[in-house]
Each structure stands twice: as C-alpha cells, then as structure tokens.
Amino acid sequence: VDAAALRVIADPDALARLEFLHVDAELVVVAKPPGMPSQPLAPGERGTAAGGVVARFPECADVSIDPRDGGLVHRLDGGTSGVLMAARTRATWAALRAGFGTGAVTKSYLALCEAPPVSRGCDAPLVQRGARVAVDYTDGLSASTTWDVVERVGARALVRCHAATGRMHQVRVHLATCGAPIVGDVRYGGGPMPELIAFFLHAERVQVGDLAVTAPLPADRRAVLAALGATTVA
C-alpha cells in the first residue's frame, strides 16, 4: 500500500466526538473517547481521532512522517480514553516526538483495577507478540510505570499511574503483572464489565514544559465509579 493510500481522511463525524482541551499555533490537544482508535490501520478507515483532528486542522495531515498519524505525536489504545496530542507543524511534531521518547513529556493515567497492585511500580521489559504484549526479560524493550492507590472500592482499587516510557499496552500489562488487571480488560485478566466502553483506563494528564492538560473522565467511567460508591468521581 503506498503512503498516499494511508493518509488520514478528514472525518467530521469523528470530529464531533472529540473534545478540544487546548489549541494554539503549534499543537492541538483533544480528549479521545473510549472505543475510538487513535489512527487508521487501513486505507480509508474512518472513526479515528486522527481523522477528527484533521477535519478541523487540515495542516495536521502533513506534519508527521507516518501519513496515518494526522499529526498525532503519541497514541492511545482504542479502549483508552483521555488526553491525545497532535502537532500543527513539522518542527513541533519532531520536538514532541523527541520529548515523548526521552521522558520530557510526563503522563498520568487513572485505572480501575480488580485488586490493589502488590507493588508501587513495575519495570518489566515488554515485547509485542501479535495483538498481545508480554513481559520478556530477554528480548523485551525497557518500560517503567509507577503508581499510587487513590481509593479502595470494595475489592477493587482506583490507581493513578505514571508512565515514564510509552510502550504498547504498557500500563495494562504492568498492572496485570503486579496482580491488578484493569476492570474490563479481559485480554490481560480483567473481568468483564458491560457498563464500560472497553476497559477502565483513562489518560488523565499530559504535561509538556509549562503546558499541562487534563481530560475529564468520560461518562461511562464516572457512572461506574458512582455505582461502586467511590468518592473520587472526577
């Protein structure tokens, strides 16, 4: 497939589902709803966050090396909600990509876990195997996540995670490895919860230099916390 076929298509329907958290001359920050892919995986695919961003800011389609990115400088799993950044210029895209790679960009997530984690963090190296990610101390890439329990909710725990690296499925696998699979994340040992769209992982906050952007919890996550009697309903 040639690069032109993979180019993000402006998608007004996807745009309508995005909440814009910050816009300036260099970058755009949106809140991605759960269940929306960050970028297309096939030519012409619609319903992605990248397509929504490009519908409002067409210049984003041309700033990234990968034509599928639509200016996105990082990605969230389809099931993960929250803060997603896109650049409006090639220079900003390159600088932010470098920042994510070196840890200069800080990210925090909220996860509702089936149980409290048995540690305060995880540095297990990760490797992708098909659609899954596994801990692999021989061939895995370095990965680091730390966390704190915000609130115990019965047997479950609401956990705030800080990801120092950005590996695929990192927070999900590290929590599961430490006895705390995410509610709804059946791929990694979480129990199903039909009230949730996908699983309960929310990219709560991203900070780049002096800019810190926070995304509110989507309605399905707020409703689940309220139904469980949590006092932390952001």
Short mmCIF file of C-alpha atoms in Angstrom, two decimals:
data_model
loop_
_atom_site.label_atom_id
_atom_site.label_comp_id
_atom_site.label_asym_id
_atom_site.label_seq_id
_atom_site.Cartn_x
_atom_site.Cartn_y
_atom_site.Cartn_z
CA VAL A 1 0.00 0.00 0.00
CA ASP A 2 1.52 3.35 -0.95
CA ALA A 3 1.77 6.21 1.52
CA ALA A 4 -0.95 8.25 -0.17
CA ALA A 5 -3.48 5.48 0.46
CA LEU A 6 -2.72 5.57 4.19
CA ARG A 7 -3.16 9.32 4.52
CA VAL A 8 -5.67 10.30 7.19
CA ILE A 9 -9.05 11.30 5.80
CA ALA A 10 -10.83 14.28 7.36
CA ASP A 11 -13.77 12.83 9.28
CA PRO A 12 -16.44 15.29 10.52
CA ASP A 13 -18.26 12.52 12.40
CA ALA A 14 -15.11 11.70 14.37
CA LEU A 15 -14.54 15.42 14.95
CA ALA A 16 -17.95 15.68 16.61
CA ARG A 17 -16.89 13.06 19.17
CA LEU A 18 -13.69 14.85 20.20
CA GLU A 19 -13.43 17.44 22.97
CA PHE A 20 -10.75 20.06 22.35
CA LEU A 21 -8.81 20.74 25.54
CA HIS A 22 -6.15 23.10 24.19
CA VAL A 23 -5.42 24.75 20.85
CA ASP A 24 -2.56 27.06 19.93
CA ALA A 25 -0.48 27.79 16.84
CA GLU A 26 1.77 24.78 17.44
CA LEU A 27 -0.39 21.98 18.81
CA VAL A 28 -3.86 20.64 19.46
CA VAL A 29 -4.88 18.59 22.49
CA VAL A 30 -8.08 16.57 22.48
CA ALA A 31 -9.93 14.21 24.80
CA LYS A 32 -10.36 10.91 22.96
CA PRO A 33 -13.47 8.95 23.91
CA PRO A 34 -13.15 5.26 24.82
CA GLY A 35 -13.59 2.91 21.89
CA MET A 36 -12.16 5.30 19.28
CA PRO A 37 -8.90 4.29 17.54
CA SER A 38 -6.15 6.89 17.63
CA GLN A 39 -5.24 6.42 13.96
CA PRO A 40 -6.40 4.38 10.95
CA LEU A 41 -4.90 0.94 10.50
CA ALA A 42 -6.17 0.51 6.94
CA PRO A 43 -6.58 2.82 3.92
CA GLY A 44 -9.73 4.93 4.15
CA GLU A 45 -10.58 3.90 7.70
CA ARG A 46 -12.90 6.36 9.43
CA GLY A 47 -13.89 6.94 13.04
CA THR A 48 -10.38 7.73 14.27
CA ALA A 49 -9.11 10.55 16.45
CA ALA A 50 -6.59 11.50 13.76
CA GLY A 51 -9.40 11.86 11.23
CA GLY A 52 -11.31 14.11 13.60
CA VAL A 53 -8.30 16.33 14.24
CA VAL A 54 -7.58 16.66 10.52
CA ALA A 55 -11.21 17.62 9.87
CA ARG A 56 -10.70 20.77 11.95
CA PHE A 57 -6.99 21.33 11.34
CA PRO A 58 -6.14 20.06 7.82
CA GLU A 59 -2.48 21.06 8.18
CA CYS A 60 -2.01 18.27 10.73
CA ALA A 61 -2.26 15.73 7.92
CA ASP A 62 1.11 16.82 6.53
CA VAL A 63 3.32 17.22 9.60
CA SER A 64 4.08 13.62 10.60
CA ILE A 65 6.37 11.15 8.87
CA ASP A 66 3.76 8.37 9.02
CA PRO A 67 0.75 9.56 6.95
CA ARG A 68 -1.61 7.65 9.27
CA ASP A 69 -0.74 9.84 12.25
CA GLY A 70 -2.52 13.01 11.16
CA GLY A 71 -0.16 14.99 13.34
CA LEU A 72 -0.52 12.77 16.41
CA VAL A 73 2.68 12.73 18.46
CA HIS A 74 1.64 9.69 20.54
CA ARG A 75 -1.18 7.13 20.57
CA LEU A 76 -3.68 5.66 22.97
CA ASP A 77 -5.15 2.17 22.75
CA GLY A 78 -8.62 2.18 21.23
CA GLY A 79 -10.17 1.35 24.58
CA THR A 80 -8.26 4.02 26.49
CA SER A 81 -9.85 7.45 26.89
CA GLY A 82 -8.21 10.78 27.55
CA VAL A 83 -5.51 13.24 26.52
CA LEU A 84 -4.18 12.95 22.97
CA MET A 85 -1.81 15.50 21.37
CA ALA A 86 -1.33 16.46 17.74
CA ALA A 87 1.15 18.91 16.21
CA ARG A 88 0.28 21.57 13.64
CA THR A 89 3.82 21.98 12.28
CA ARG A 90 6.59 19.54 11.39
CA ALA A 91 9.01 21.23 13.82
CA THR A 92 6.56 20.83 16.72
CA TRP A 93 5.83 17.24 15.74
CA ALA A 94 9.54 16.39 15.75
CA ALA A 95 10.15 18.15 19.06
CA LEU A 96 7.21 16.50 20.81
CA ARG A 97 8.05 13.06 19.43
CA ALA A 98 11.54 13.50 20.83
CA GLY A 99 10.06 14.64 24.14
CA PHE A 100 7.91 11.53 24.42
CA GLY A 101 10.94 9.40 23.58
CA THR A 102 13.19 10.94 26.23
CA GLY A 103 10.64 11.20 29.02
CA ALA A 104 10.46 15.01 28.86
CA VAL A 105 6.69 14.63 28.46
CA THR A 106 5.01 13.34 31.63
CA LYS A 107 1.81 11.31 31.52
CA SER A 108 -0.59 10.11 34.18
CA TYR A 109 -3.44 7.63 33.89
CA LEU A 110 -6.37 6.56 36.04
CA ALA A 111 -7.12 2.84 36.10
CA LEU A 112 -9.80 0.93 37.95
CA CYS A 113 -8.17 -2.37 38.88
CA GLU A 114 -9.64 -5.66 40.03
CA ALA A 115 -7.40 -5.53 43.13
CA PRO A 116 -4.74 -3.21 44.55
CA PRO A 117 -1.31 -3.75 42.95
CA VAL A 118 1.20 -5.72 45.02
CA SER A 119 3.95 -3.16 44.35
CA ARG A 120 4.44 0.58 43.81
CA GLY A 121 5.53 0.13 40.21
CA CYS A 122 6.89 -2.16 37.53
CA ASP A 123 9.99 -2.05 35.33
CA ALA A 124 9.44 -5.33 33.50
CA PRO A 125 10.61 -5.15 29.84
CA LEU A 126 7.88 -5.68 27.25
CA VAL A 127 7.66 -7.31 23.85
CA GLN A 128 4.77 -7.33 21.37
CA ARG A 129 3.55 -10.73 20.22
CA GLY A 130 0.73 -10.33 17.74
CA ALA A 131 -2.12 -8.45 19.38
CA ARG A 132 -0.72 -9.02 22.87
CA VAL A 133 2.19 -7.64 24.83
CA ALA A 134 4.18 -9.83 27.21
CA VAL A 135 6.91 -9.43 29.80
CA ASP A 136 10.18 -10.69 28.32
CA TYR A 137 13.46 -10.22 30.16
CA THR A 138 15.49 -11.41 27.16
CA ASP A 139 14.03 -9.61 24.17
CA GLY A 140 11.74 -7.01 25.75
CA LEU A 141 12.09 -3.24 25.46
CA SER A 142 12.66 -1.24 28.64
CA ALA A 143 9.46 0.01 30.25
CA SER A 144 8.72 1.76 33.53
CA THR A 145 5.43 2.53 35.29
CA THR A 146 4.84 3.72 38.86
CA TRP A 147 1.52 4.13 40.64
CA ASP A 148 -0.38 5.06 43.79
CA VAL A 149 -3.72 3.78 45.01
CA VAL A 150 -6.15 6.70 45.00
CA GLU A 151 -9.06 4.85 46.60
CA ARG A 152 -10.11 1.33 47.54
CA VAL A 153 -13.56 0.49 46.16
CA GLY A 154 -14.55 -2.81 47.74
CA ALA A 155 -12.09 -5.40 46.43
CA ARG A 156 -11.11 -3.08 43.58
CA ALA A 157 -8.77 -0.10 43.56
CA LEU A 158 -8.66 3.17 41.65
CA VAL A 159 -5.00 3.65 40.76
CA ARG A 160 -3.14 6.69 39.38
CA CYS A 161 -0.28 5.58 37.15
CA HIS A 162 2.74 7.49 35.85
CA ALA A 163 4.32 6.09 32.70
CA ALA A 164 7.97 7.01 32.18
CA THR A 165 8.00 5.17 28.85
CA GLY A 166 5.35 4.69 26.18
CA ARG A 167 5.34 1.03 25.19
CA MET A 168 2.27 -0.56 23.64
CA HIS A 169 -0.19 -1.72 26.35
CA GLN A 170 2.42 -0.78 28.97
CA VAL A 171 0.15 0.31 31.82
CA ARG A 172 -2.26 -2.56 31.19
CA VAL A 173 0.44 -5.25 31.25
CA HIS A 174 2.42 -3.80 34.15
CA LEU A 175 -0.67 -3.58 36.35
CA ALA A 176 -1.74 -7.11 35.41
CA THR A 177 1.78 -8.37 36.14
CA CYS A 178 1.50 -6.89 39.63
CA GLY A 179 -1.82 -8.54 40.45
CA ALA A 180 -4.05 -5.65 39.41
CA PRO A 181 -5.58 -6.24 35.97
CA ILE A 182 -7.75 -3.37 34.77
CA VAL A 183 -11.52 -3.81 35.09
CA GLY A 184 -12.95 -4.72 31.68
CA ASP A 185 -9.54 -5.57 30.21
CA VAL A 186 -10.28 -9.23 29.51
CA ARG A 187 -7.18 -9.56 27.29
CA TYR A 188 -4.96 -9.20 30.35
CA GLY A 189 -7.05 -10.83 33.05
CA GLY A 190 -9.61 -8.20 33.96
CA GLY A 191 -13.22 -9.19 34.49
CA PRO A 192 -15.87 -8.02 32.02
CA MET A 193 -18.00 -5.00 32.94
CA PRO A 194 -20.72 -4.35 30.34
CA GLU A 195 -21.36 -0.86 31.70
CA LEU A 196 -17.94 0.22 30.45
CA ILE A 197 -16.96 1.09 26.90
CA ALA A 198 -13.91 -1.18 26.60
CA PHE A 199 -11.87 -1.11 29.85
CA PHE A 200 -11.29 1.45 32.60
CA LEU A 201 -8.05 3.17 31.61
CA HIS A 202 -8.04 6.95 31.23
CA ALA A 203 -5.12 9.12 30.10
CA GLU A 204 -5.79 11.77 32.71
CA ARG A 205 -3.00 14.32 32.24
CA VAL A 206 -0.10 15.18 29.95
CA GLN A 207 2.50 17.84 30.70
CA VAL A 208 4.97 19.32 28.22
CA GLY A 209 7.12 22.08 29.66
CA ASP A 210 4.77 24.62 31.23
CA LEU A 211 1.71 23.22 29.48
CA ALA A 212 -0.32 20.72 31.49
CA VAL A 213 -3.61 19.43 30.08
CA THR A 214 -6.15 17.31 31.96
CA ALA A 215 -9.04 15.39 30.42
CA PRO A 216 -12.24 14.82 32.41
CA LEU A 217 -13.40 11.26 32.94
CA PRO A 218 -15.93 10.13 30.31
CA ALA A 219 -19.49 9.46 31.38
CA ASP A 220 -19.22 5.66 31.43
CA ARG A 221 -16.22 5.78 33.78
CA ARG A 222 -17.88 8.34 36.08
CA ALA A 223 -21.03 6.24 36.21
CA VAL A 224 -19.12 3.07 37.14
CA LEU A 225 -17.27 4.84 39.96
CA ALA A 226 -20.50 6.34 41.25
CA ALA A 227 -22.27 2.97 41.14
CA LEU A 228 -19.40 1.40 43.10
CA GLY A 229 -19.67 4.11 45.76
CA ALA A 230 -16.32 5.74 45.02
CA THR A 231 -15.76 9.19 46.48
CA THR A 232 -13.27 10.01 43.70
CA VAL A 233 -15.59 10.78 40.80
CA ALA A 234 -13.67 13.27 38.67
#
